[in-house]
Backbone as JSON, one array per atom type, in Angstrom:
{
  "sequence": "XXXXXXXXXXXXXXXXXXXXXXXXXXXXXXXXXXXXXXXXXXXXXXXXXXXXXXXXXXXXXXXXXX",
  "N": [[21.16, 12.04, -0.86], [19.49, 9.86, -0.28], [21.37, 7.91, -0.27], [22.67, 7.84, 2.16], [20.82, 6.94, 3.94], [19.44, 5.53, 6.88], [17.35, 3.86, 7.12], [15.64, 0.75, 6.84], [14.58, -0.99, 3.97], [11.38, -2.36, 3.4], [10.91, -5.85, 2.91], [9.7, -8.66, 1.1], [9.31, -11.88, 2.55], [11.47, -14.34, 1.38], [11.52, -17.62, 0.03], [13.86, -19.82, 1.22], [14.52, -22.46, 1.36], [13.99, -23.41, 3.88], [11.18, -24.32, 4.98], [9.43, -24.19, 7.28], [10.3, -21.93, 8.72], [9.98, -19.92, 6.77], [7.2, -20.1, 6.34], [6.27, -19.25, 8.83], [7.18, -16.58, 8.82], [5.72, -15.56, 6.64], [3.09, -15.92, 7.58], [3.11, -14.18, 9.78], [3.49, -11.76, 8.42], [1.13, -11.62, 6.89], [-0.78, -11.62, 8.95], [-0.15, -9.17, 10.2], [-0.96, -7.39, 8.28], [-3.62, -7.83, 8.32], [-4.71, -9.81, 6.65], [-4.82, -12.48, 7.15], [-7.25, -13.89, 8.01], [-8.55, -14.26, 5.54], [-6.96, -16.14, 4.29], [-7.06, -18.23, 6.11], [-9.82, -18.85, 6.43], [-10.94, -18.51, 3.94], [-12.76, -17.27, 1.05], [-16.17, -16.64, 0.89], [-18.43, -18.01, -1.41], [-21.35, -17.5, -3.21], [-23.91, -19.93, -3.86], [-25.52, -21.19, -6.9], [-28.42, -20.95, -6.86], [-28.96, -18.9, -4.77], [-30.02, -17.82, -1.53], [-31.27, -14.75, -0.07], [-29.82, -14.24, 2.25], [-27.51, -15.85, 1.89], [-26.46, -14.61, -0.37], [-25.9, -12.09, 0.68], [-23.91, -12.76, 2.56], [-21.9, -13.67, 0.83], [-21.35, -11.32, -0.59], [-20.4, -9.66, 1.46], [-18.11, -11.09, 2.18], [-16.66, -10.88, -0.17], [-16.17, -8.12, -0.21], [-14.49, -7.88, 2.04], [-12.34, -9.21, 1.01], [-11.32, -7.49, -0.88]],
  "CA": [[20.51, 11.97, 0.42], [19.02, 8.49, -0.04], [22.53, 7.03, -0.13], [23.05, 7.8, 3.57], [19.63, 6.63, 4.72], [19.59, 4.46, 7.85], [16.1, 3.11, 7.18], [15.6, -0.5, 6.09], [13.48, -1.11, 3.04], [10.62, -3.58, 3.67], [11.11, -6.9, 1.92], [8.87, -9.85, 1.21], [10.11, -13.05, 2.89], [11.74, -15.23, 0.24], [11.73, -19.01, 0.41], [15.28, -20.16, 1.12], [14.69, -23.88, 1.59], [13.51, -23.74, 5.22], [9.75, -24.04, 4.84], [8.8, -23.81, 8.53], [10.66, -20.54, 9.02], [9.35, -19.08, 5.75], [5.76, -20.1, 6.59], [6.05, -18.41, 10.0], [7.37, -15.19, 8.39], [4.58, -15.18, 5.79], [1.91, -15.81, 8.42], [3.24, -12.94, 10.54], [3.27, -10.65, 7.49], [-0.3, -11.57, 6.55], [-1.51, -11.21, 10.15], [0.08, -7.75, 10.45], [-1.75, -6.64, 7.3], [-5.0, -8.28, 8.52], [-5.15, -10.67, 5.54], [-4.78, -13.88, 7.55], [-8.56, -14.56, 7.97], [-8.88, -14.67, 4.16], [-6.2, -17.36, 4.02], [-7.49, -19.27, 7.03], [-11.22, -19.23, 6.24], [-11.31, -18.42, 2.53], [-13.78, -16.32, 0.63], [-17.46, -17.31, 0.69], [-19.01, -17.83, -2.74], [-22.78, -17.86, -3.19], [-24.3, -20.96, -4.82], [-26.3, -20.73, -8.05], [-29.75, -20.51, -6.41], [-28.67, -18.4, -3.43], [-31.02, -17.04, -0.81], [-30.81, -13.38, 0.19], [-28.8, -14.32, 3.3], [-26.29, -16.38, 1.29], [-25.96, -13.56, -1.26], [-25.34, -11.05, 1.54], [-22.66, -13.3, 3.12], [-20.92, -13.69, -0.25], [-20.99, -9.94, -0.89], [-19.57, -9.19, 2.58], [-16.83, -11.78, 2.07], [-15.96, -10.29, -1.32], [-15.7, -6.8, 0.22], [-13.32, -8.07, 2.91], [-11.23, -9.68, 0.17], [-10.76, -6.35, -1.6]],
  "C": [[20.03, 10.55, 0.72], [20.18, 7.52, 0.14], [22.92, 6.85, 1.33], [21.88, 7.45, 4.48], [19.9, 5.44, 5.64], [18.35, 3.58, 7.95], [16.21, 1.84, 6.32], [14.4, -0.5, 5.16], [12.72, -2.4, 3.35], [10.81, -4.59, 2.54], [10.13, -8.03, 2.18], [9.77, -11.02, 1.6], [10.26, -13.97, 1.68], [12.02, -16.64, 0.75], [13.18, -19.38, 0.16], [15.55, -21.63, 1.4], [14.23, -24.34, 2.96], [12.04, -23.36, 5.31], [9.12, -23.55, 6.14], [9.07, -22.35, 8.89], [9.98, -19.58, 8.04], [7.84, -18.97, 6.0], [5.43, -19.22, 7.79], [6.19, -16.93, 9.63], [6.18, -14.72, 7.55], [3.31, -15.02, 6.63], [1.95, -14.52, 9.24], [2.99, -11.73, 9.65], [1.79, -10.5, 7.18], [-1.15, -11.17, 7.75], [-1.34, -9.71, 10.41], [-0.71, -6.89, 9.47], [-3.23, -7.02, 7.33], [-5.56, -9.04, 7.33], [-5.28, -12.13, 5.96], [-6.16, -14.54, 7.56], [-8.98, -14.98, 6.56], [-8.18, -15.96, 3.8], [-6.78, -18.51, 4.84], [-8.91, -19.77, 6.73], [-11.67, -19.17, 4.79], [-12.37, -17.37, 2.28], [-15.06, -17.1, 0.34], [-18.0, -16.98, -0.69], [-20.46, -18.3, -2.68], [-23.05, -18.96, -4.21], [-25.19, -20.38, -5.92], [-27.66, -20.19, -7.63], [-29.64, -20.03, -4.97], [-29.85, -17.65, -2.84], [-30.44, -15.65, -0.57], [-29.7, -13.38, 1.25], [-27.46, -14.83, 2.75], [-25.65, -15.33, 0.37], [-25.29, -12.45, -0.45], [-24.0, -11.51, 2.12], [-21.56, -13.31, 2.06], [-20.45, -12.28, -0.59], [-20.09, -9.38, 0.21], [-18.19, -9.83, 2.52], [-16.0, -11.2, 0.93], [-15.4, -8.9, -0.97], [-14.49, -6.89, 1.14], [-12.1, -8.49, 2.1], [-10.57, -8.53, -0.58], [-9.74, -5.66, -0.75]]
}
């Protein structure tokens, strides 16, 4: 039954030597899965002597990263 399937299997974009095209495909993939803000802005890490507000921001950022 799977031999006659007309559905395409999802594939990760592979780097084929054309960086601009590959980067655009990866960005579109990450945006569609809502991961792009983590790449663009990064994950907030609390400093050693963090205030309650800084600790809360770091915890919220870590939860979004999961």
